[in-house]
Short mmCIF file of C-alpha atoms in Angstrom, two decimals:
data_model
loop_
_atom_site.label_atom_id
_atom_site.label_comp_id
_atom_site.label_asym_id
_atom_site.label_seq_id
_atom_site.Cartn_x
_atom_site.Cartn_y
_atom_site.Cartn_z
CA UNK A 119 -31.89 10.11 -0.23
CA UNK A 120 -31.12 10.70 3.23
CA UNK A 121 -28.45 8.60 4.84
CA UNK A 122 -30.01 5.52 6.75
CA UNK A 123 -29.39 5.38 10.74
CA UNK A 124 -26.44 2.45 10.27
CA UNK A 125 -24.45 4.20 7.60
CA UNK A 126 -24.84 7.89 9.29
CA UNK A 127 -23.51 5.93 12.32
CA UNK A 128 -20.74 4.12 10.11
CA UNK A 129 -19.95 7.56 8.28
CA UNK A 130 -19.25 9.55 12.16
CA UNK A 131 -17.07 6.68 13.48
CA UNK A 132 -15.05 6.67 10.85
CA UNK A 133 -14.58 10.49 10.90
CA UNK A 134 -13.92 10.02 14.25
CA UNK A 135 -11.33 7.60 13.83
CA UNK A 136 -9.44 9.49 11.11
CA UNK A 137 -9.52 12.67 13.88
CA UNK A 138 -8.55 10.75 16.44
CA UNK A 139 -5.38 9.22 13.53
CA UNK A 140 -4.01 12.87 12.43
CA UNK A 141 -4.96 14.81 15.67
CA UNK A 142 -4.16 12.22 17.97
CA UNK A 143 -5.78 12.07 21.44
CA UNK A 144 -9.32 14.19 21.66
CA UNK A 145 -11.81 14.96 24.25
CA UNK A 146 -15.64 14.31 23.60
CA UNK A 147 -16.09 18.15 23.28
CA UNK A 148 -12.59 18.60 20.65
CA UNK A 149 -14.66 15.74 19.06
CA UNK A 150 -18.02 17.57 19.01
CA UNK A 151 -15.90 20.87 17.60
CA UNK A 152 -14.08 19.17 14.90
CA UNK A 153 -17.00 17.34 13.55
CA UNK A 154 -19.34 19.63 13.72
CA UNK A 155 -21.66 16.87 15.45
CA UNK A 156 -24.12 17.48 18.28
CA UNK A 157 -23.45 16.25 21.86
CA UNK A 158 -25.56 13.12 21.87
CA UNK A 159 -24.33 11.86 19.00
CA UNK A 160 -20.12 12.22 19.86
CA UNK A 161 -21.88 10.25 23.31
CA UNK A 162 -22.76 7.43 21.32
CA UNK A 163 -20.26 7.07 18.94
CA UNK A 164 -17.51 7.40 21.99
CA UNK A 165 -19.61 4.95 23.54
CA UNK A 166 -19.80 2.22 20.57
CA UNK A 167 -16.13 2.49 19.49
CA UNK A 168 -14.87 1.88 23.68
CA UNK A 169 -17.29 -1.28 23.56
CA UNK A 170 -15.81 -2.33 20.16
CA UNK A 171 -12.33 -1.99 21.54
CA UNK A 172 -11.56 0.74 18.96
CA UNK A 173 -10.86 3.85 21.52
CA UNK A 174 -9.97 3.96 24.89
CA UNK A 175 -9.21 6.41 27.50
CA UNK A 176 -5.65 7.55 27.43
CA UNK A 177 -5.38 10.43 30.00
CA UNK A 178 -6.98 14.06 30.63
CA UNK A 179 -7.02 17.49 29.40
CA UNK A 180 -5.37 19.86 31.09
CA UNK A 181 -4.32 19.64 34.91
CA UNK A 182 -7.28 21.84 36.20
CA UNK A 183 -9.98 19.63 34.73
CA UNK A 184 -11.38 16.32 35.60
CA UNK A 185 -14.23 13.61 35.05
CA UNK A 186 -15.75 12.82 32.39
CA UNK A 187 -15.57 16.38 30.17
CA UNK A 188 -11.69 16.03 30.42
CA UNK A 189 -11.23 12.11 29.59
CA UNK A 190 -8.94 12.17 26.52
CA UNK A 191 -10.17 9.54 24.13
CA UNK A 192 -7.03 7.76 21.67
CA UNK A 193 -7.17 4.78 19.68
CA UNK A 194 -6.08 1.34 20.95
CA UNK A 195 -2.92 1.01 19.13
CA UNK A 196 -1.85 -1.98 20.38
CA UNK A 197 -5.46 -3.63 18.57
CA UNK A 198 -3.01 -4.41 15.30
CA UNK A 199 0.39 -4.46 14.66
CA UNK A 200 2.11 -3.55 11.01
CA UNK A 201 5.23 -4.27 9.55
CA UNK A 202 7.40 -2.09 6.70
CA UNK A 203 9.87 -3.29 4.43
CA UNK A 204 12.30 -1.27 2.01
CA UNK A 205 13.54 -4.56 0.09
CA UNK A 206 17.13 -3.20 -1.90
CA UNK A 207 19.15 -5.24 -4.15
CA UNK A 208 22.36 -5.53 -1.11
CA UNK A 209 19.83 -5.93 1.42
CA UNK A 210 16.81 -5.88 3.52
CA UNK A 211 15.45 -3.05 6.18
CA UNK A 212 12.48 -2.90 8.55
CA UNK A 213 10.58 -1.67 10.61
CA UNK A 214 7.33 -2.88 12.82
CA UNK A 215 4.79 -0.11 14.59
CA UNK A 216 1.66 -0.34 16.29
CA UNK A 217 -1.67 0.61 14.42
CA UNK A 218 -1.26 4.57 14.80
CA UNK A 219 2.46 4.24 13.48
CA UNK A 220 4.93 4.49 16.37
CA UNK A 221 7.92 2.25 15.53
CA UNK A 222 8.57 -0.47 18.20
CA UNK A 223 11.04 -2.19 16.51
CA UNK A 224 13.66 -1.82 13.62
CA UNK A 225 16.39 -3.82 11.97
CA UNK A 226 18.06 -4.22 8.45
CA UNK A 227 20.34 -7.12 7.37
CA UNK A 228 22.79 -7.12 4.29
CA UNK A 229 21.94 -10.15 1.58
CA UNK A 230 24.89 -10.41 -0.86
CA UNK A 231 25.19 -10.94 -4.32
CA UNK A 232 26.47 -13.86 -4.29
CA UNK A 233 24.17 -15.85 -2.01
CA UNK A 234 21.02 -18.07 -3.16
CA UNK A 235 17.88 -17.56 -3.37
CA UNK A 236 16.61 -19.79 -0.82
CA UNK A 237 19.25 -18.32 2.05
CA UNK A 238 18.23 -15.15 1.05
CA UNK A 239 14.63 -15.24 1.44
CA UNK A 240 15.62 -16.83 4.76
CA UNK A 241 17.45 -14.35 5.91
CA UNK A 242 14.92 -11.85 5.11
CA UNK A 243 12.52 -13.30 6.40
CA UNK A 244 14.00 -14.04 9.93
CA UNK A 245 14.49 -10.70 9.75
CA UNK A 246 11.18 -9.67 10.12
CA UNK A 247 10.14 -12.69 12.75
CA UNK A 248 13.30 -11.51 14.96
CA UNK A 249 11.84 -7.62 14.71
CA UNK A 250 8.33 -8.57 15.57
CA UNK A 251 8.93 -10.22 18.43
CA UNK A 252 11.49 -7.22 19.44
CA UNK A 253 8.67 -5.20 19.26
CA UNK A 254 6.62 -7.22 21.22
CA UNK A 255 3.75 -8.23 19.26
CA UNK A 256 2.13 -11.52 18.99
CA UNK A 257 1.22 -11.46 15.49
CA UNK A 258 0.89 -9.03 12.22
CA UNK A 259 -2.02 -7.60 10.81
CA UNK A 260 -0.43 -6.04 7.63
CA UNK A 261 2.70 -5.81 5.77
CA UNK A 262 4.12 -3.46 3.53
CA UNK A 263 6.76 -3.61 1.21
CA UNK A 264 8.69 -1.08 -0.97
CA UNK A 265 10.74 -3.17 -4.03
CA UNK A 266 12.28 -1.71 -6.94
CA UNK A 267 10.78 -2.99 -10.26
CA UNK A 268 7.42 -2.91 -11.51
CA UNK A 269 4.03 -3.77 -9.51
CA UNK A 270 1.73 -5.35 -11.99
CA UNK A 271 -1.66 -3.66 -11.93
CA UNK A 272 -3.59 -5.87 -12.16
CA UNK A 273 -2.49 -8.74 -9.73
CA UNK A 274 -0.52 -6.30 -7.88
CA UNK A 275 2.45 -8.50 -7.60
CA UNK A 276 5.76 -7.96 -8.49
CA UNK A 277 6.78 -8.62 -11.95
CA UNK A 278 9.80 -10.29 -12.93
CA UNK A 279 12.60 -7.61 -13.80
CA UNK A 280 15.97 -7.98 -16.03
CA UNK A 281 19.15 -6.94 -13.14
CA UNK A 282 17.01 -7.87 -9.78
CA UNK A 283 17.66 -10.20 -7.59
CA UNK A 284 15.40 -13.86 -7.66
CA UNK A 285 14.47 -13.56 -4.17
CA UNK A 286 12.67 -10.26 -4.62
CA UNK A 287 9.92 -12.24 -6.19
CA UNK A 288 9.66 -15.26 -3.88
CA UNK A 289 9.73 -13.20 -0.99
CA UNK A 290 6.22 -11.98 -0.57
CA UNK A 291 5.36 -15.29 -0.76
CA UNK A 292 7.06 -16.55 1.76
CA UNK A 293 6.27 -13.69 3.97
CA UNK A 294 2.51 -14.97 3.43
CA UNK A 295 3.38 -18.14 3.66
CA UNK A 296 5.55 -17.43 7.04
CA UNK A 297 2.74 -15.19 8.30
CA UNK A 298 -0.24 -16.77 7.08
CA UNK A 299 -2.65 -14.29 9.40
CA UNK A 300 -1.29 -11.12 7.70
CA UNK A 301 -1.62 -8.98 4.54
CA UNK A 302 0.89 -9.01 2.28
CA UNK A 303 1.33 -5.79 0.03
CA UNK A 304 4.36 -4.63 -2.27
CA UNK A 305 4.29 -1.63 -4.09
CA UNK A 306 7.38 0.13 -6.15
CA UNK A 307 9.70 1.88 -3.96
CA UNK A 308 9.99 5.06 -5.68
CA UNK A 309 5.85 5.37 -5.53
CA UNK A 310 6.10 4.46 -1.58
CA UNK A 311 9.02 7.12 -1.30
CA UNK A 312 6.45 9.75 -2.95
CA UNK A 313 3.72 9.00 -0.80
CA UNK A 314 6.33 9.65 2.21
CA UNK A 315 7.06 12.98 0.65
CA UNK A 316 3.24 13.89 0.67
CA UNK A 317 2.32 13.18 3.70
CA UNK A 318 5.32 13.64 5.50
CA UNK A 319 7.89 15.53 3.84
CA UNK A 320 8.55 18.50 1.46
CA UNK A 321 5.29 17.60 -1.01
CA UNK A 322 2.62 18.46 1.67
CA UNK A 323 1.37 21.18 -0.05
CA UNK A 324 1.47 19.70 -3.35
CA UNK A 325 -1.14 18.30 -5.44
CA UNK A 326 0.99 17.36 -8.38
CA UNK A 327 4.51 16.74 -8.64
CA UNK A 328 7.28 14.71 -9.40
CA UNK A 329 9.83 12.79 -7.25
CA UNK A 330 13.05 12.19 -9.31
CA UNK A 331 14.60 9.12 -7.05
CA UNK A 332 18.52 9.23 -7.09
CA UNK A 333 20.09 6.48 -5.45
CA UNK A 334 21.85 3.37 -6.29
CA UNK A 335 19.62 3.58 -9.73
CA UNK A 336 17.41 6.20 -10.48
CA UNK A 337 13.32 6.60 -11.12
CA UNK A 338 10.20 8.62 -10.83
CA UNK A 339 6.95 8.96 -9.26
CA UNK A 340 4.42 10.67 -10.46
CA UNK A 341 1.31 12.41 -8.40
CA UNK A 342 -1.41 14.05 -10.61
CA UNK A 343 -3.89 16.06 -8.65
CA UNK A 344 -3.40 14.28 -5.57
CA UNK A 345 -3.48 10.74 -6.88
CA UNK A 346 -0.15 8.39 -7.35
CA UNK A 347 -0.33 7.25 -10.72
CA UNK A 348 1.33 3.90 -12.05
CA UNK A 349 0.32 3.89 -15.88
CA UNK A 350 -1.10 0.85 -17.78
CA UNK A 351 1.70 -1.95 -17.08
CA UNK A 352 2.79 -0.40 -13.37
CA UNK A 353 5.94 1.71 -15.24
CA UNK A 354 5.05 5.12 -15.00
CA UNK A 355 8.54 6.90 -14.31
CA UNK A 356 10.75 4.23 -15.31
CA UNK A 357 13.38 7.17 -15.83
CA UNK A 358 16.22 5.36 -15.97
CA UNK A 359 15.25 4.08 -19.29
CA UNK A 360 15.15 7.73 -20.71
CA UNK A 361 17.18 8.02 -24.23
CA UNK A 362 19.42 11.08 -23.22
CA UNK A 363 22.09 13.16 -24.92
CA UNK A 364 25.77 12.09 -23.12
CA UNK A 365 25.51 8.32 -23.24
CA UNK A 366 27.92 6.14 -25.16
CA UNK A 367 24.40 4.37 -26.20
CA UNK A 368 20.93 3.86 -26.45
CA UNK A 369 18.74 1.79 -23.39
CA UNK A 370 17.38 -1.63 -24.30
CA UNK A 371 13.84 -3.31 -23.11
CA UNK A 372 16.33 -5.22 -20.75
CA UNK A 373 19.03 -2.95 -19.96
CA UNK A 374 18.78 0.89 -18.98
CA UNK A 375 22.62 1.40 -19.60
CA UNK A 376 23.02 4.41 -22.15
CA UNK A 377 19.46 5.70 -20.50
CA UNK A 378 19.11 8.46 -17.59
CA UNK A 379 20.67 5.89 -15.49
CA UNK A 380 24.08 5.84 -16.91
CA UNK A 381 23.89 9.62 -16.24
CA UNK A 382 22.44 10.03 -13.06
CA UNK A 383 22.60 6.32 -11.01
CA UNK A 384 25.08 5.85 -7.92
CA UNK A 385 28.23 4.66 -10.61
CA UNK A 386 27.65 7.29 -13.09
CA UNK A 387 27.93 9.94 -10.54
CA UNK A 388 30.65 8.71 -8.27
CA UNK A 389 32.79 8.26 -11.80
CA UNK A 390 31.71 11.86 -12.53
CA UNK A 391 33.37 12.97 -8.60
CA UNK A 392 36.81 11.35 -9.47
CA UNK A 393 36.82 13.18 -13.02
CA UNK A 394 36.80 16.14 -11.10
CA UNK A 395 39.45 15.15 -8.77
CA UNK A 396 37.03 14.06 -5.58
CA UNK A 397 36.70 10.84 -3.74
CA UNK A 398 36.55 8.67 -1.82
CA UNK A 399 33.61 9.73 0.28
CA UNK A 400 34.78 10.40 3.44
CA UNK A 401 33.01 8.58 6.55
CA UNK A 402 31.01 5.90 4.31
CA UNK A 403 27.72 5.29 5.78
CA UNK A 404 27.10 1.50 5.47
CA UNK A 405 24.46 0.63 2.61
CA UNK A 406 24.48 4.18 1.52
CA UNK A 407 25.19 4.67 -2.44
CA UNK A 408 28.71 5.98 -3.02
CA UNK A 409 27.46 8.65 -4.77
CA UNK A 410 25.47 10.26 -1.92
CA UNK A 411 28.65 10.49 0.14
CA UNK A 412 30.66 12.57 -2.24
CA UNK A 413 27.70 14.86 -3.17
CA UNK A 414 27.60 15.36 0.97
CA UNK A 415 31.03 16.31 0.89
CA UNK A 416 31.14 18.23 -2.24
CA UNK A 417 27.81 20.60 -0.60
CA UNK A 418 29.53 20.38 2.52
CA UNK A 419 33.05 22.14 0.68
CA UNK A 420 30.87 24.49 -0.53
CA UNK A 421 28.65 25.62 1.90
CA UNK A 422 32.20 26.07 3.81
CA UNK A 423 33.71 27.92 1.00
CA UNK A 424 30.79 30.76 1.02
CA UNK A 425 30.98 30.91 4.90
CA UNK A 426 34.32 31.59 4.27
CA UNK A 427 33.66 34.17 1.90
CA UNK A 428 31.69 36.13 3.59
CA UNK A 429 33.96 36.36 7.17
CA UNK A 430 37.75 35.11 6.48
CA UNK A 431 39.80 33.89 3.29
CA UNK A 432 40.36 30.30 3.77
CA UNK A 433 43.88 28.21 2.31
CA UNK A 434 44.49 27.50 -1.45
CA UNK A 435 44.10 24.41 -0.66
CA UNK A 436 40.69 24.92 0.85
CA UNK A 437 39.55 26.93 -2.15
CA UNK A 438 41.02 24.38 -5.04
CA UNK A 439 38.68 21.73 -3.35
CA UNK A 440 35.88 23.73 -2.78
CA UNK A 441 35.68 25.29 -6.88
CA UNK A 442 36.36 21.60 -7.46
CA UNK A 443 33.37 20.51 -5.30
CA UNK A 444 31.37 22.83 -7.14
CA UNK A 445 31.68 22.43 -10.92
CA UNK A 446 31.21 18.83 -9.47
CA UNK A 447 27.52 19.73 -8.51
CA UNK A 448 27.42 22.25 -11.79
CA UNK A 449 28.03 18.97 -13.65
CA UNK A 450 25.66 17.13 -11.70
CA UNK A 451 22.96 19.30 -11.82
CA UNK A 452 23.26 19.58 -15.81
CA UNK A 453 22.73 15.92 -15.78
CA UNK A 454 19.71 16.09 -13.76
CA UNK A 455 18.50 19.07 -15.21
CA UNK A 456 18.22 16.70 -18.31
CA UNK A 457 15.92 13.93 -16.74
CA UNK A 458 13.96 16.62 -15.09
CA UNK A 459 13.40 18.80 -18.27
CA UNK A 460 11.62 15.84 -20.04
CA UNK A 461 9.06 15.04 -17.17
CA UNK A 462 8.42 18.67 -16.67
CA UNK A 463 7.58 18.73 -20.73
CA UNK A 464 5.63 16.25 -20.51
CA UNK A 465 3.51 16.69 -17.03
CA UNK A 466 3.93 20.19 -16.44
CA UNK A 467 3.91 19.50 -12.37
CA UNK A 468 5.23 22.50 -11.30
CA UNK A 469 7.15 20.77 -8.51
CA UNK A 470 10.44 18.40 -8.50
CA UNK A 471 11.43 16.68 -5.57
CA UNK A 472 15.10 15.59 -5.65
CA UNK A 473 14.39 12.29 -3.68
CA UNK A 474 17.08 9.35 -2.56
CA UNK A 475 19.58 9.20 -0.48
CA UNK A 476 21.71 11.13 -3.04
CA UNK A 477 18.92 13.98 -4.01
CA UNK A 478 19.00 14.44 0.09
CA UNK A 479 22.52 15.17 0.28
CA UNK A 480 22.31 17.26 -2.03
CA UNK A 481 20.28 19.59 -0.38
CA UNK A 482 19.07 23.24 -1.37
CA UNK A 483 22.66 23.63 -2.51
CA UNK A 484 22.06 21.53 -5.60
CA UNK A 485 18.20 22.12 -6.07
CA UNK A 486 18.83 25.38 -6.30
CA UNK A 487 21.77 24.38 -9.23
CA UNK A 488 19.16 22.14 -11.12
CA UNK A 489 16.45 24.70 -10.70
CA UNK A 490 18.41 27.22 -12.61
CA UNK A 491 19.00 25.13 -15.28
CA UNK A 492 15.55 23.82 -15.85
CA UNK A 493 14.26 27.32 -16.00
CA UNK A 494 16.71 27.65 -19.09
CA UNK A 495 15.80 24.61 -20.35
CA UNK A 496 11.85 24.34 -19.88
CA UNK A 497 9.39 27.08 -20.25
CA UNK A 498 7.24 25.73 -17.52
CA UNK A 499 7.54 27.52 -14.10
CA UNK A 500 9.13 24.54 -12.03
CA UNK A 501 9.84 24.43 -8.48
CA UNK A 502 13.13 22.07 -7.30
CA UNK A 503 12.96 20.31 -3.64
CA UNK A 504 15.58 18.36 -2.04
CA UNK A 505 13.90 15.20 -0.40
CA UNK A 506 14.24 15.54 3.85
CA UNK A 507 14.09 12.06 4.25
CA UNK A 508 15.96 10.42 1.59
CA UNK A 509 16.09 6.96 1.16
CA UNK A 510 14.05 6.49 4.71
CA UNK A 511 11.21 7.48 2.51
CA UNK A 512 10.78 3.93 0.94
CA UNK A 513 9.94 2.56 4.91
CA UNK A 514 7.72 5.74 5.57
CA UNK A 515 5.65 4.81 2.46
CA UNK A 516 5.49 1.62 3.52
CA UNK A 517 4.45 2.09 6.59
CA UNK A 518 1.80 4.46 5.71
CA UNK A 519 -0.09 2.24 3.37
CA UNK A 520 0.06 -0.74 5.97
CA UNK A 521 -1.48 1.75 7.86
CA UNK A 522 -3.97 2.82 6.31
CA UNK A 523 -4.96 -0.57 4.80
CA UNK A 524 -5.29 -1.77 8.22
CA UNK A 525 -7.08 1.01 9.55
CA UNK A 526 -9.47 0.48 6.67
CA UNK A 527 -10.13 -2.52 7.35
CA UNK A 528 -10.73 -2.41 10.75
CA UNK A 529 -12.49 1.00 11.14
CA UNK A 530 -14.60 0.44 7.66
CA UNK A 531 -16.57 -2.54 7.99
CA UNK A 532 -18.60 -0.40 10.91
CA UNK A 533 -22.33 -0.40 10.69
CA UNK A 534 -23.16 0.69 14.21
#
């Protein structure tokens, strides 16, 4: 049956308003070519999302042209107002945009071990009040939050995990309570840090693949023809849980030690960097695993080392730390290559994303080391990706999903 008048209507403003979201500002007639939609009807739907507050005129095309052909049409961003957080077990950062995701404020704040839960929470949230009204906003519409641990399903809350931190769970709730107007999502960090990748980063072209998370722990994400998937209980790509040759033991249901993380986690590979005579990182970035500062200086020795090869010999010195940098990242990347080898078994997803803050630093120089060895190891063509943005993914996935959710909401419930 043919669409009724309404839901035609609905089903062009909302087309509209996704343009008008990836292509950004649009004239009536960059409207009419994109969707394909006759004259008249752009008119009206230009004309019922200024009324509703939805669109507004932002400027004009070109300098030549004026009136009303050249008005450039944008969406109100100031109509909601989103917040991000990447919630880590030291600490808290982020970030608060407007509804078509430019970032008007951003902070982080450190939250020890050895505080309580109830300062904690508090500090957290204050956090977020003190960056909203940086940013200018009155209130927030949606919030997203990237935590590690597992989302339950079902309730979509998050579960209570053996090693994290109490205030984890309480937090959303006091965000809610705190912010009583807004909507409160969490969501698993490494999944938000995927969705980053596939919209934003190296994954755009991808369908399916995997993002192998190395930070301060390790994980995985998982994308299947397009679609994040989170398994029955919310632990799909609890990697770090992975029995793996080269551990003095096996995991338990509580404890990932003798898993993929005691091979591949922030500890693991910053002990692996002093067994081959490297450390300490040099210029520490604050909140950054160890580990991802000595890979960066280990790639960086290396990359050095070739450039030297190729125009002037460098010292002995020079060369004794770069061949130590780089059976470093031959080590490294055997370790990987082992967590990687089982997903791509399993999944077959023909792409790897080396994700994190320490799978970033890491760069081409060791995806191109782990890509060797899983084509040794796995018969499965496999393509290896160093994340570009790291461990900013977790706030870009956040960020996105408060996006859209909002978006949804207010752009959905159209009927004309």
């Amino acid at each position: 049956m043919p669409a009724s008048p309404s839901t035609a209507r609905a089903i062009n403003d909302r087309l509209a308003l996704r343009l008008l979201q990836d292509e950004g500002p649009l004239t009536a007639g960059q409207l009419k070519q994109l969707t394909g939609l006759s004259r008249p009807t752009v008119a009206d739907l230009v004309e019922r999302l200024t009324a509703s507050g939805l669109i507004e005129v932002v400027g004009e095309a070109g300098e030549q042209r004026r009136g009303p052909n050249a008005r450039l049409y944008g969406i109100v961003a100031d109509r909601a107002h989103l917040a991000a957080l990447d919630v880590r077990t030291e600490g808290v950062a982020v970030l608060v945009s407007d509804l078509v995701g430019r970032v008007l404020a951003e902070a982080s704040v450190p939250i020890g071990g050895d505080i309580g839960t109830g300062p904690a929470v508090e500090q957290a949230v204050t956090l977020v009040e003190r960056a909203v009204k940086e940013a200018g906003a009155d209130r927030l519409h949606t919030v997203g939050i990237g935590a590690p641990g597992l989302i339950d399903p079902a309730s979509g809350e998050l579960r209570d995990s053996s090693g994290l931190p109490a205030w984890h769970r309480r937090l959303v709730a006091a965000l809610q309570e705190r912010l009583p107007t807004a909507r409160v999502t969490v969501e698993n960090e490494t999944n938000l840090a995927a969705l980053a990748e596939q919209r934003e980063g190296v994954a755009r072209d991808r369908d399916t693949f995997v993002l192998l998370w190395l930070g301060h722990g390790t994980g995985a994400a998982v994308v299947l023809d397009g679609t994040l998937r989170r398994g029955a209980s919310g632990g799909t790509g609890e990697i770090g849980f992975l029995p793996v040759p080269g551990t003095t033991g096996l995991p338990s249901a509580t404890d990932c030690e003798g898993g993929f993380h005691s091979l591949a986690g922030s500890a693991a590979v910053a002990a692996l960097a002093r067994e081959h005579g490297l450390g300490p990182a040099p210029d520490p970035v604050p909140g950054e695993p160890e580990a991802a500062g000595l890979v960066r200086a280990a790639v960086a020795r290396v990359d050095a080392d070739a450039g030297d090869g190729r125009d002037a010999p460098g010292s002995a010195s020079d060369s004794d730390s770069a061949g130590a940098s780089a059976r470093f990242l031959d080590s490294l990347a055997d370790r990987l290559a082992i967590g990687a080898a089982s997903v791509v078994a399993v999944l077959d997803p023909g792409c790897v994303v080396l994700g994190g803050e320490v799978g970033r630093a890491g760069g081409e120089i060791l995806a191109a080391r782990v890509a060797r060895r899983l084509r040794r190891m796995a018969p499965l063509p496999t393509q290896v990706r160093p994340s570009p943005l790291g461990g900013a993914a977790v706030l870009r996935g956040a960020l996105l999903t408060a996006r859209e959710s909002a978006q949804a909401e207010l752009f959905g419930g159209r009927d004309g």
